[in-house]
Each structure stands twice: as C-alpha cells, then as structure tokens.
XYZ file of C-alpha atoms in Angstrom:
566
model
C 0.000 0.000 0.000
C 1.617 3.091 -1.224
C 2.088 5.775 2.024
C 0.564 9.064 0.992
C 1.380 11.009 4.683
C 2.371 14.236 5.431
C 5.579 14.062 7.625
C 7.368 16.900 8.654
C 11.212 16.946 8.974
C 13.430 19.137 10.433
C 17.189 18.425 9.528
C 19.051 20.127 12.111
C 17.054 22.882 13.940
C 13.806 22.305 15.081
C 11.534 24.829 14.718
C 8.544 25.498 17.008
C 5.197 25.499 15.933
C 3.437 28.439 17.573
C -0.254 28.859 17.931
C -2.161 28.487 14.876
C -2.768 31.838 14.185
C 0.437 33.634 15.221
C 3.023 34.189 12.517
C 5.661 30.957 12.017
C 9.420 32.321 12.975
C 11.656 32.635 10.470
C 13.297 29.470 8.486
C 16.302 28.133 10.321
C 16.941 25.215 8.308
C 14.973 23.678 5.162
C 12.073 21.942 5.829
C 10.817 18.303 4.152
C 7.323 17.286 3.402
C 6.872 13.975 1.893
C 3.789 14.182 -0.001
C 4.310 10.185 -1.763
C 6.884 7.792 -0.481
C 6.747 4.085 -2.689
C 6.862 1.060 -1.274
C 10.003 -0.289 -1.703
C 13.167 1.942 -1.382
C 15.844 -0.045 -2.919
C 18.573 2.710 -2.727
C 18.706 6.879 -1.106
C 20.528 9.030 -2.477
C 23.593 10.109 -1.253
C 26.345 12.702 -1.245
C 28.291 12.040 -4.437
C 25.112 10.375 -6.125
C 24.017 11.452 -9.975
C 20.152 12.397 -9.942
C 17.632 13.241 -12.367
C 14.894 14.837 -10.739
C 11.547 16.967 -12.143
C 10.726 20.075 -10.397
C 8.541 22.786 -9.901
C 10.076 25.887 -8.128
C 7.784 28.057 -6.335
C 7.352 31.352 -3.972
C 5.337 30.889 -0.707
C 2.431 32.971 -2.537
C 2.220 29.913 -4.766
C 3.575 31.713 -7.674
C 6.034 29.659 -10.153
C 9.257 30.849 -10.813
C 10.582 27.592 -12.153
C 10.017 24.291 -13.945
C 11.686 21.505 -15.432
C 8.459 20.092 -16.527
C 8.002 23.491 -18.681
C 11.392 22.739 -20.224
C 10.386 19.109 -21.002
C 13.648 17.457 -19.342
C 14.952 16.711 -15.825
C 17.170 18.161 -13.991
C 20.703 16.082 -14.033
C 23.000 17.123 -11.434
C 25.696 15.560 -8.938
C 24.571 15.574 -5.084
C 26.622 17.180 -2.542
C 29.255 18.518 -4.877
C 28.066 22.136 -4.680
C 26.418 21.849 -7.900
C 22.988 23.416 -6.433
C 21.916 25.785 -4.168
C 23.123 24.815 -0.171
C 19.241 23.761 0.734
C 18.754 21.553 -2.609
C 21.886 19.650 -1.800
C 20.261 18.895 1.508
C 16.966 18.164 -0.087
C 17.963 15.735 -1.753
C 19.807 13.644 -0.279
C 17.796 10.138 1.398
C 14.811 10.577 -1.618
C 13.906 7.542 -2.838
C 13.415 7.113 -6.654
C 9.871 8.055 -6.748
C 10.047 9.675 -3.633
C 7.701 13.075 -3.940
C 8.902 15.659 -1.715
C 7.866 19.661 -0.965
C 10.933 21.117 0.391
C 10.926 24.763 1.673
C 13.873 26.577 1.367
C 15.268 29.592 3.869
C 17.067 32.538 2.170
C 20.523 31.817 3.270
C 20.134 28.063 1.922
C 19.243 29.317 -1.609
C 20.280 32.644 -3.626
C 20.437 35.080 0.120
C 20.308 38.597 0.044
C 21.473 38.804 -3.428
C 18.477 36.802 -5.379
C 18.911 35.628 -8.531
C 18.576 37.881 -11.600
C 15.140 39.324 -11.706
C 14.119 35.753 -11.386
C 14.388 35.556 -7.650
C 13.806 38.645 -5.285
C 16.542 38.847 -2.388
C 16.014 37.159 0.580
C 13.165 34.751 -0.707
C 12.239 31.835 0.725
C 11.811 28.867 -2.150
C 9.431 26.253 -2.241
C 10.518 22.995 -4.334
C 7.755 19.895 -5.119
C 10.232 17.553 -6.435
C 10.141 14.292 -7.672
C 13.092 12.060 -8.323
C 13.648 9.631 -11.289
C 17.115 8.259 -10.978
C 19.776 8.034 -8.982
C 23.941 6.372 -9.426
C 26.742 6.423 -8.857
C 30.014 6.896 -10.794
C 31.697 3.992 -8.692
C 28.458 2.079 -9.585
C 28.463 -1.447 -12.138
C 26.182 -3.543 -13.223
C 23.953 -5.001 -10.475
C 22.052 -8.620 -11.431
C 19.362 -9.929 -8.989
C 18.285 -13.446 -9.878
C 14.553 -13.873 -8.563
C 14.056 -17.233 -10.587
C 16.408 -19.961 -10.836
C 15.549 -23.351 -12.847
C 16.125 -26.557 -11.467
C 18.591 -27.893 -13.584
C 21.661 -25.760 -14.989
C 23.773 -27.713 -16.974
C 25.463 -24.351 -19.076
C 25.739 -20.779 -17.934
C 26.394 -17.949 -20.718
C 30.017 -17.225 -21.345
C 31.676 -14.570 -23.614
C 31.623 -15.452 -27.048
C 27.909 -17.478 -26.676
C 24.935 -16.800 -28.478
C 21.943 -16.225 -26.732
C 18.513 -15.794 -27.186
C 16.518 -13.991 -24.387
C 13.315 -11.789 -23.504
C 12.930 -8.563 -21.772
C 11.122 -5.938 -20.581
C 13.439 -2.330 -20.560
C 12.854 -0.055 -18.194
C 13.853 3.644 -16.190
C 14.863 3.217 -12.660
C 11.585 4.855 -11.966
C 9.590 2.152 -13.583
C 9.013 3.894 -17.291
C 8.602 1.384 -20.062
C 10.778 2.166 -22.971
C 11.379 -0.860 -24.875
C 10.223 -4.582 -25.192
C 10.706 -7.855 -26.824
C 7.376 -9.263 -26.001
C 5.294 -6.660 -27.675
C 7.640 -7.568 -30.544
C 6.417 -11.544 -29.818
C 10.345 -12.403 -30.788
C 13.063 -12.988 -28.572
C 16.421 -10.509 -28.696
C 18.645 -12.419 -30.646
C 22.706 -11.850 -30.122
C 26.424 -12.703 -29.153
C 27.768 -11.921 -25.576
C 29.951 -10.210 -24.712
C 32.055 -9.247 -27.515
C 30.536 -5.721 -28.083
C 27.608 -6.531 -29.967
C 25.339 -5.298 -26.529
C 25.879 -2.378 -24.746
C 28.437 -2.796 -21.748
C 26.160 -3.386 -19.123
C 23.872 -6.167 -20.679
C 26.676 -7.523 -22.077
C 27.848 -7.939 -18.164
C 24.470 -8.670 -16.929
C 23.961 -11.814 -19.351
C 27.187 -13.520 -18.116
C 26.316 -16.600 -15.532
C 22.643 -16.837 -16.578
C 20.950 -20.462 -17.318
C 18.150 -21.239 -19.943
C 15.117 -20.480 -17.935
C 16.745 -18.017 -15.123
C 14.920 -14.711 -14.976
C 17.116 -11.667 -13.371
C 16.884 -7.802 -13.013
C 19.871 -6.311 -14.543
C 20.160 -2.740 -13.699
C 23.090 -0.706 -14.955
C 24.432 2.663 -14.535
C 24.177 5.113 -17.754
C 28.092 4.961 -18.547
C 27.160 1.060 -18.933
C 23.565 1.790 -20.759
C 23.500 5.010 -23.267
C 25.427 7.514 -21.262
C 25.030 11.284 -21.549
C 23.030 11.581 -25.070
C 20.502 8.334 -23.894
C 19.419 6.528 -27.338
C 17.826 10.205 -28.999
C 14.057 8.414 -28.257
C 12.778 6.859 -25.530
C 15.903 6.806 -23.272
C 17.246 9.815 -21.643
C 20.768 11.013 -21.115
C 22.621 9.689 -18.081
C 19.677 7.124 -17.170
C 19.780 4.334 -15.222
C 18.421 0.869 -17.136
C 16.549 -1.630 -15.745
C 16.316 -4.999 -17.662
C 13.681 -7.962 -16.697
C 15.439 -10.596 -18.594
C 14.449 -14.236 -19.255
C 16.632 -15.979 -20.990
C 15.387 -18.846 -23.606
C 18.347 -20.423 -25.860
C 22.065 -20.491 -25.452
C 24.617 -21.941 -27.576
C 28.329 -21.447 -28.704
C 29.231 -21.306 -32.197
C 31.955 -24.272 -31.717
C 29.076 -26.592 -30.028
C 28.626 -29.930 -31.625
C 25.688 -32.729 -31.422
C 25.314 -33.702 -27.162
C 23.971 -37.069 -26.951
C 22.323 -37.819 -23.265
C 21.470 -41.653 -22.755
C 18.295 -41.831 -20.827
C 17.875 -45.629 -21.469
C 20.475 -48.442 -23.062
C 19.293 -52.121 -23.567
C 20.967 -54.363 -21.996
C 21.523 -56.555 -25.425
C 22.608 -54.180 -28.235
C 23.875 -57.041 -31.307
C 23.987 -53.905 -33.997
C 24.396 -49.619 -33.828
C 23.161 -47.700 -36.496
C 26.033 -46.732 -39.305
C 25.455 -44.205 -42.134
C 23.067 -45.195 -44.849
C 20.962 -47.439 -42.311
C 17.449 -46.645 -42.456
C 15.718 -45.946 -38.815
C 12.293 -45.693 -37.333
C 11.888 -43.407 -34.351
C 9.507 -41.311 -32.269
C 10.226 -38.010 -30.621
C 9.431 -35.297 -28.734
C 10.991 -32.042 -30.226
C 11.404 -29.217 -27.972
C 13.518 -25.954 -27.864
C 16.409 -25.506 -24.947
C 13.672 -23.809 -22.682
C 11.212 -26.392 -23.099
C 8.826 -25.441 -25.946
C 7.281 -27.838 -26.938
C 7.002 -27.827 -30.992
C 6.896 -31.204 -32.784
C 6.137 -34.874 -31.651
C 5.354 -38.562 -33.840
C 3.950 -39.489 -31.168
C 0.986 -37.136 -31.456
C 0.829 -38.043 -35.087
C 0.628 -41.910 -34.046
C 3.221 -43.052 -36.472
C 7.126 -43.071 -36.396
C 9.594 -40.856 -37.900
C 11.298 -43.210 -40.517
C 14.372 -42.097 -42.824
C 17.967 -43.129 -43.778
C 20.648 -41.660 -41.606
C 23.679 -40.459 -42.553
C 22.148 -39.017 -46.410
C 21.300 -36.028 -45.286
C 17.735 -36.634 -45.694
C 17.200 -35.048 -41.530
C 18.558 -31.996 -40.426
C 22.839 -32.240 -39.653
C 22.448 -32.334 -35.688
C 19.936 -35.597 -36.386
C 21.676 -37.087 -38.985
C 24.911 -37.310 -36.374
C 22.745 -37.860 -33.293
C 21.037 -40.950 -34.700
C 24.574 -43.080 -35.428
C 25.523 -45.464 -33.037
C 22.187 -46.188 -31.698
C 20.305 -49.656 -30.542
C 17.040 -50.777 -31.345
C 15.219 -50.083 -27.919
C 17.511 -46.971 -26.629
C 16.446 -43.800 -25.703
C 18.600 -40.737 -26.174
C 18.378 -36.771 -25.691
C 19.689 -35.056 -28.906
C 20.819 -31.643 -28.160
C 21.334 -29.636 -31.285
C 22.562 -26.032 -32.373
C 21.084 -24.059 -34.449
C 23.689 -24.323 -37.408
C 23.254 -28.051 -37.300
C 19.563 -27.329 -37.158
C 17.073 -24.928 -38.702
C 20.002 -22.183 -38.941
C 19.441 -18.097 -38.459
C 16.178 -18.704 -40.231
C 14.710 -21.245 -38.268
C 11.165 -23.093 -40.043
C 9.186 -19.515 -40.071
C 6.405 -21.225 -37.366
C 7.281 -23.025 -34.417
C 10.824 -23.057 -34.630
C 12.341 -20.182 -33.947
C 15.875 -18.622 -35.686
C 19.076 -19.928 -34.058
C 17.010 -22.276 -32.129
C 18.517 -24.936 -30.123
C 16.398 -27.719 -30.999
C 16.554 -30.937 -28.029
C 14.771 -33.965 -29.369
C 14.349 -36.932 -26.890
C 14.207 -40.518 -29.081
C 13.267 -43.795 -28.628
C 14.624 -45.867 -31.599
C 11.847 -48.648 -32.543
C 14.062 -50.526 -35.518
C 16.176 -49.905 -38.138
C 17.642 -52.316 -41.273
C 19.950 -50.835 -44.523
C 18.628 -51.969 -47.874
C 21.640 -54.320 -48.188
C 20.103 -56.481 -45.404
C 19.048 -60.126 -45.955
C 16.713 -61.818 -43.974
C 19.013 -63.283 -40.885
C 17.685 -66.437 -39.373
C 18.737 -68.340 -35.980
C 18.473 -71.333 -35.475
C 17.092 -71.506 -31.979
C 16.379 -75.840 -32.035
C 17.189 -78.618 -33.907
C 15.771 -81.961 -33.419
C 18.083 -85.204 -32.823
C 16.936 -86.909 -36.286
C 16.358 -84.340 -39.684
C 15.707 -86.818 -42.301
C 14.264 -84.390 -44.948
C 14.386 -80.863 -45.379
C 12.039 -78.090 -47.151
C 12.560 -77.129 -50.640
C 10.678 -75.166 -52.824
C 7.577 -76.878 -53.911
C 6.777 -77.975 -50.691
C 3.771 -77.707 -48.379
C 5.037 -76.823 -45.230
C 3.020 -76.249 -41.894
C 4.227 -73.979 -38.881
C 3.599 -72.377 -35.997
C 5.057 -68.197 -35.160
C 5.059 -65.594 -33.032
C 4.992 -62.547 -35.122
C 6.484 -58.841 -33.458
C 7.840 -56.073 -34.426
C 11.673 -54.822 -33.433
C 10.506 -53.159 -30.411
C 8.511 -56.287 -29.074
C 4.729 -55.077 -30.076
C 3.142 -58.264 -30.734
C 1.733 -58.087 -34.655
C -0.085 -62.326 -34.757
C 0.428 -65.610 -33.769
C -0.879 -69.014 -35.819
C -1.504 -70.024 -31.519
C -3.765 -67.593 -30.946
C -6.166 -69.526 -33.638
C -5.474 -73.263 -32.536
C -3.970 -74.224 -36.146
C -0.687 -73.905 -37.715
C -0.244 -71.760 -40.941
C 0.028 -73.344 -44.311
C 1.938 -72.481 -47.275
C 3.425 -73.951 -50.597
C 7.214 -72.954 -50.637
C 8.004 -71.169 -53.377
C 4.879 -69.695 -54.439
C 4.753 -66.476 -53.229
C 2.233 -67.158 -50.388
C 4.415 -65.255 -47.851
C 6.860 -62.684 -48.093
C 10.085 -63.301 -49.358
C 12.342 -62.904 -46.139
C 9.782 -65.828 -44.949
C 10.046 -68.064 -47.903
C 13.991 -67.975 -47.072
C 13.527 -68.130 -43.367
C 12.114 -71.478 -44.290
C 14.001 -72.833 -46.506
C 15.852 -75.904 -45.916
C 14.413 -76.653 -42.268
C 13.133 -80.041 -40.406
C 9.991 -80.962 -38.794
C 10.630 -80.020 -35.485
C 13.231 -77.218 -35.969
C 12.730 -73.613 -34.449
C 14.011 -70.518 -35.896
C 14.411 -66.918 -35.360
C 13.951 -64.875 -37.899
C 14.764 -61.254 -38.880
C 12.962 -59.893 -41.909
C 14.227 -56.459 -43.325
C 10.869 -54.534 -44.736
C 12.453 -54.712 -48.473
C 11.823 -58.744 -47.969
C 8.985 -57.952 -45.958
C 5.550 -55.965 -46.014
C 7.902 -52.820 -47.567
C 7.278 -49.012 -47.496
C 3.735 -49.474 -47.286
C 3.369 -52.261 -44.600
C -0.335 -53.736 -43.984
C -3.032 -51.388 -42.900
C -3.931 -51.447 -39.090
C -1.379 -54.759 -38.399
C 2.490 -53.608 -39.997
C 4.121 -50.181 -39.540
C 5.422 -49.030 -43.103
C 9.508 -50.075 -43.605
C 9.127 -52.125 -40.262
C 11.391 -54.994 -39.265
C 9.763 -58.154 -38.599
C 10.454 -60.724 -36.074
C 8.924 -64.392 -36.860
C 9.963 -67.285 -33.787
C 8.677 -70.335 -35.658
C 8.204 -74.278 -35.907
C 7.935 -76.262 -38.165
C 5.770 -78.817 -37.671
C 4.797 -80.702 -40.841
C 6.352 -80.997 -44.589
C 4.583 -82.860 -47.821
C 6.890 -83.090 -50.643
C 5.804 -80.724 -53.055
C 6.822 -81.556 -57.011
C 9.438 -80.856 -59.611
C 9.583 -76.983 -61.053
C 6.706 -76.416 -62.719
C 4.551 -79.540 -62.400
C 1.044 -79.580 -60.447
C 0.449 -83.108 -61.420
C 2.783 -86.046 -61.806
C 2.608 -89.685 -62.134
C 3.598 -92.118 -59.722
C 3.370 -94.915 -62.102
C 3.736 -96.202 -65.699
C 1.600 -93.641 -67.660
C -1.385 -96.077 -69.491
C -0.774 -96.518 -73.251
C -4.783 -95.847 -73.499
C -4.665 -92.903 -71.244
C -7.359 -90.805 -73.570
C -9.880 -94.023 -74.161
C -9.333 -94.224 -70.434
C -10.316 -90.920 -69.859
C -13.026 -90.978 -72.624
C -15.973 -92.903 -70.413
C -19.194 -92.452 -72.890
C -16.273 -93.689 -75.924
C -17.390 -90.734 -77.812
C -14.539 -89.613 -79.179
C -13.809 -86.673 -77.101
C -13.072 -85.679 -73.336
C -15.336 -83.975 -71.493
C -14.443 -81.566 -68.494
C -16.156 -84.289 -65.999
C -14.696 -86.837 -67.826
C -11.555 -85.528 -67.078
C -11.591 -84.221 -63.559
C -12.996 -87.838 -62.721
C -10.616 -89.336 -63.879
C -7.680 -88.056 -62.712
C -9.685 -87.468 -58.970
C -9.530 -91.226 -59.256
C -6.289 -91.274 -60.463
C -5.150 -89.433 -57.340
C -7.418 -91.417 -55.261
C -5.682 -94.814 -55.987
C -2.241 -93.135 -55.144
C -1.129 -93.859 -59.169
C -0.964 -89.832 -59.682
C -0.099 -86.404 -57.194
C -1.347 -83.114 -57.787
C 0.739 -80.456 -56.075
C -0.231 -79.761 -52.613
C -1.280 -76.647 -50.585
C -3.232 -75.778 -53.720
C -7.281 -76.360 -54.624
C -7.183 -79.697 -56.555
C -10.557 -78.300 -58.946
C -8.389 -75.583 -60.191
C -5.263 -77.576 -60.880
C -7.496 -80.231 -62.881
C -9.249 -77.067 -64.306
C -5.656 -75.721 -65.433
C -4.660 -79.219 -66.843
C -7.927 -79.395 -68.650
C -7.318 -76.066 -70.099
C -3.964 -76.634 -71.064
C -5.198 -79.794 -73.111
C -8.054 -78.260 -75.009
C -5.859 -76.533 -77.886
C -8.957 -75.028 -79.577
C -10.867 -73.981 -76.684
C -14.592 -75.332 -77.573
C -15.071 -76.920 -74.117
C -13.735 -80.358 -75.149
C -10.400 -82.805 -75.788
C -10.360 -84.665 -79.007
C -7.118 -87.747 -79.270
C -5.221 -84.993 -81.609
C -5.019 -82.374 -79.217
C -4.070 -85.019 -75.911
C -0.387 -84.676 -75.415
C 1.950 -85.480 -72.419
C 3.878 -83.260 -70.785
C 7.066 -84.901 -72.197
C 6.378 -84.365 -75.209
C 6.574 -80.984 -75.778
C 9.415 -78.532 -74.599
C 7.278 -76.264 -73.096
C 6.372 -76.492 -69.284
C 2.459 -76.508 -68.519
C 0.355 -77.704 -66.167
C -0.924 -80.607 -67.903
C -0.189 -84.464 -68.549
C-alpha cells in the first residue's frame, strides 16, 4: 500500500510550531514534506550520487518561478558537490526514486540577500515539489538480482555465446521504454564481444536457460550522456527484466544424453541405415514444438544421407534398437538463423528426446537363428513344398503383430509360391519338422514401405519365432500333377468314359480325382485340386470349344514347353 502522509522533517534545527494563528518564525533550516513515499526503497541518495529529478520551483504565494516540466527534461545534477543551491543539496539527499517531496527553502540556503537575476527577489524563501527519477553512482556497475532460478543448470552464458533472451526495458523509476514481447520475438545476439551495450553484455554472463534476473546498470554502462535520442534519456539508469530462452556457442557440436540403453545391443546404427523413431521435439527452454507421437506413427528415414537436419543425422549413429537418447542440437546443425518460419524459432537450439523402434539398410538379408534342432532331420524343405508352422509374429521393439496359436492351427503355405513374403520363404528354406528358428525380416523382404493397414508399420522390421511342424513333398519346377506310375498306353480311351470320341471336363476331372485317389498320380499340394485339374484341362483343349479330341491329348514330355498338364 503506497504511504501518501504528510511528515514533517526538520534536519538540524527544530523549529517550534506556535499557535495556529500567530506568525511561524523565520526558516532556520529547510524543511521536508513527503507528499508520496513508494513502497520499496531499494537505494537513497547520497552525497556524491548522480540524480535526475523533475521540479517545480515556487514562492510561498504559490507563484512559479521555475520548472523543469516546462522545459520538457529533468534536472541532471551531482549531489553534494556544490552543484545546487546549499538547501537543494540537503533536499535531496535520502529521496527515494519516486520519492515526492515539498521542500521549503530559507534565504541563506538558496540565492540570500542577493536573489537571482530578476528571477528571484533577495532574501526569498523557495518552495521545491520535487520528484526524483534516478539516482547512481560513478563507482556504480552492473547489479544482477536473480529472482528465478531453474532446477537444472547444466550451461551458464560465457563470452563469445549466443543467446537468445526476452525482456522488458525499463527507467529506474519504472518507465517502459522498450520490449521484446510486444515484438512476440526474442532478442537475438552474441555476448559479450561488443555486440550489446556494456552493461547487458555484463548482466547476461552466468545466466541459465530459464533463469529470470533484473539487470540494472548505470548510464556509462547503458547510453550515457546523449541516452538513445528516443525513448531513453541522457545519463539514465536501465533496468532490464530478462528471461533468458536459448544459449549456444558457435563451436558446439551434437550432445547425446542416454536416458535408457538395452541391456543386449547385437547392432548400432552406421550411415546409410534406415531408422524408425519417435520423438518429442522441444527448444532448450522447453517449448514444446513437434512430436510422432501425437501423429501416431514413427519418424522413418535413412541416416547419414542427409535426408534429416545435420544435428539428427549425427545424433542418430551409433544407436540400438530399444535406446532412448536426448539429442541436443545447435542451431547451425539445425534450422540455422532462419529457423522453419512457425514453431521453430531462428538460431534455435532444438533438443529432441528418441526412442529408436528398428532400423535395417537396404543391403540387409533376412538373418535367421536357429534356436532348435531336433536329434533326427531326415528331410528338409525345398521349394515346392507344403510346409506347416507355428510363429510368433512382433515387431523390433517387441509389439506383438499375430500368432498361428492364438487360432489353434498352424499356418500353411506352398514354398516357393509367393504365399508369404520373401524374407519368410527364405527363413524357411531348408528346415526339419521339429526345428525352431528366429527370424529377422528387413521390410524390403517384408511388407515394404507401405506395410499392412492397421497390423504392420510401413519399412518395419519383422520378427517371426517359428516351428515347423509338418512338410509334404511338393513336385518338380513347374509340375502340379505327376505320375507315380507307368503312364497307361490308353490314357485318352481311359479318360473318354461315354467312348465318344472326345473328353469332357467331368470326364476328365474324374478321372484323374480317381487317379489321385488310388495313389497312381499327385497333384501339387497346398493348392485347390478343382483348379489344378481345371488348369490341366485347359492346357489340353488346344482349340478352346469346351472339349479334348485324341489330336489335341499330349503329355507333358512331349513338348518342350512347361504346362500344367499331362
């Protein structure tokens, strides 16, 4: 609550008040009356001080005789040096900035018998309603007062740093002459080598992102006798409320942080691997501005390609599937002076926390472990075969994607064609009933770029822990039906039921059904038998009216082309 009282001072005589209407004796000594005292007094002047004061000089009548308001400037003078009259230098001296005073003047404290030009009669007594603005000191520097501190302070500003900071600019009496918030954008410079004037250029040193201080500096350190020629006087006193936001050294490289290491790590990320990561993006002072997470997918790119900005492209080598790291970047590994134009900022620090979910390099085949064998492997897949197996499907990171014993039943395929992705045709390749393997599919021999909707991740890695629990022979290269025996001599006569001369399509899928049947013919399993025999049927009717006549019935033997016929 600001004190508004009327307090009466005498500084070395005190004078008498006599009855209320009897004339007051003559002034002895000057006389104080503080009409507005602020709250806080952080300093009083002193002999020896610098103030800047406004004034209004009065006689006792009331008139005015004098007025620095009228002149539209303060009053700048030394304290105590004899630079004013005797009572002024008295006056003066314990005000406050702020500090209103009424100060009444005797004769011999101000011009005496002589006066002062036609200006001021002889012997007058001067009243003074003076307010000060500023007070300092020549022996004064800058003074910093820290009033928030952050937590953590890994890096205080040194000389030769670039920093990026708010602030609010202010007279030592509170007058707002500059800003960087009404700007919206943060001051933007080098410390300490000149590029600031003297004082901030001191008051900066020491500071941590996040720390907010008052910097106040003397005018030799600030704009001296001339001020700036706008909005700051000459010989003013500067106040700066300064948060500061970014800091970084033109030699700075990539930091790397660990926040979490697996404890198995078989592979670390080299240049021209391709990795897929979430982050959190964030500037030095915790902005928040980007995150995959909030988009639901991951980042995914080659490293080392320049395809990410410099500071990533270095921060991501040497990484492990499963680790988490704190990328610290500066700005000309970053975004630069220009930053993105929206929510990063010019000569940004940019701090990106990652959590590396997998990464392969297109060279990559599919890598396979084999985690059990069984005592006895009598036969082992090839292509053609139908195979049946149990697996686990996950991604790098351990998100489950299927499994075949979720459903009760194993999964069935025909090796060889194209059924399942290619990293799992070769993952099972050349395996035994019984055996277990690990596999590693890269996403080129996997579900690729695109992935599968809702189930795969685009370019993920996929992890298949399999069995194999069954294998029928499949047949030779480009067969679907073979014999097991002798073929008959009177294969079409056999085929040709109703002896009419001509095949028809029941004729034929009867026959070799029975064929089949009585284990003297295989058609090629893991596919539908109807559309093998459909094929073969097909294949045999040259002219296509629905029908096989004995000229167009060939084996397969005898001609050099491979179909899926007899």
């Amino acid at each position: 609550m600001i004190q508004c009282v009327r307090i009466v001072l005498y500084l070395s005589v005190l004078v008498a008040y006599v009855a209320s209407n009897a004339p007051v004796a003559p002034l002895d000594d000057i006389l104080i009356e503080k009409t507005f005292v602020p709250e806080q007094c952080v300093r009083a002047v002193k002999d020896g001080d610098y103030v800047r004061y406004h004034y209004n000089g009065m006689f006792p009548d009331g008139k005015k005789f004098d007025s620095s308001y009228d002149r539209g400037s303060t009053y700048n003078v030394f304290v105590g040096k004899k630079q004013l009259i005797q009572g002024m230098d008295k006056a003066l001296v314990g005000m406050c900035v702020n500090e209103r005073r009424l100060v009444k003047i005797p004769p011999h404290l101000a011009y005496g018998k002589q006066g002062y030009g036609n200006i001021i009669p002889p012997d007058s007594i001067l009243h003074f309603d003076v307010l000060l603005l500023d007070v300092w000191n020549p022996e004064d520097g800058v003074q910093s007062n820290t009033y928030h501190t952050p937590l953590i302070c890994s890096r205080k500003v040194e000389v030769s740093d670039y920093v990026r900071y708010h602030y609010n600019g202010t007279l030592l009496d509170g007058t707002l002459f500059d800003s960087s918030h009404t700007r919206m954008r943060t001051y933007d410079t080098y410390v300490g080598i000149g590029w600031l004037i003297a004082g901030m250029d001191q008051g900066l040193l020491g500071m941590c992102v996040g720390e907010r201080r008052i910097i106040t500096m003397p005018p030799s350190l600030g704009y001296g006798e001339n001020g700036d020629g706008s909005d700051i006087p000459g010989q003013a006193s500067l106040v700066f409320d300064v948060v500061l936001l970014d800091l970084h050294n033109p030699r700075d490289g990539v930091s790397v942080t660990n926040q979490k290491v697996p404890e198995s790590c078989t592979r670390k990320t080299v240049a021209g691997d391709f990795v897929r990561y979430h982050y959190n993006g964030s500037l030095l002072d915790g902005t928040f501005f980007d995150s995959s997470y909030s988009r639901n997918r991951t980042y995914d790119t080659y490293v080392g390609r320049g395809y990410v900005i410099a500071g990533m492209d270095e921060g991501l080598i040497g990484v492990c599937i499963g680790e988490r790291r704190t990328i610290t970047i500066p700005p000309h590994l970053g975004y630069g002076e220009e930053g993105t134009g929206t929510k990063i900022p010019g000569s940004a620090v940019l701090v990106f926390d990652v959590d590396i979910i997998d990464f392969h390099n297109p060279e990559d085949n599919t890598e396979i472990t084999v985690t059990y064998m069984p005592d006895e492997c009598i036969k082992q897949t090839k292509k053609g075969d139908f195979v049946k197996y149990h697996y686990n499907a996950s991604l790098m990171d351990d998100t489950s994607i299927d499994s075949t014993y979720n459903y009760g039943k194993t999964y069935n395929i025909v090796l060889g064609a194209n059924q399942v992705v290619p990293g799992m045709e070769d993952g099972l390749m050349d395996m035994c009933v019984g055996e277990k393997r690990h596999i590693v599919i890269p996403p080129h021999l996997g579900y690729g770029e695109r992935g599968v909707t809702d189930e795969v991740p685009g370019s993920a890695v996929l992890i298949f822990d399999i069995e194999l629990v069954e294998i029928e022979e499949g047949l030779p290269e480009g067969y679907m039906f073979i014999w097991n025996d002798d073929v008959s001599p009177d294969l079409f006569t056999e085929m040709d039921a109703d002896d009419n001369k001509q095949v028809e399509p029941s004729e034929f899928t009867d026959y070799i059904i029975r064929q089949v049947n009585e284990g003297k013919g295989r058609l090629a399993p893991g596919f539908d038998p109807y559309r093998i025999i459909d094929n073969m049927f097909s294949n045999q009717d040259r002219d296509g009216d629905g029908k096989i006549t004995e000229s167009e019935f060939k084996l397969k033997a005898d001609e050099s082309a491979s179909h899926d016929e007899l």
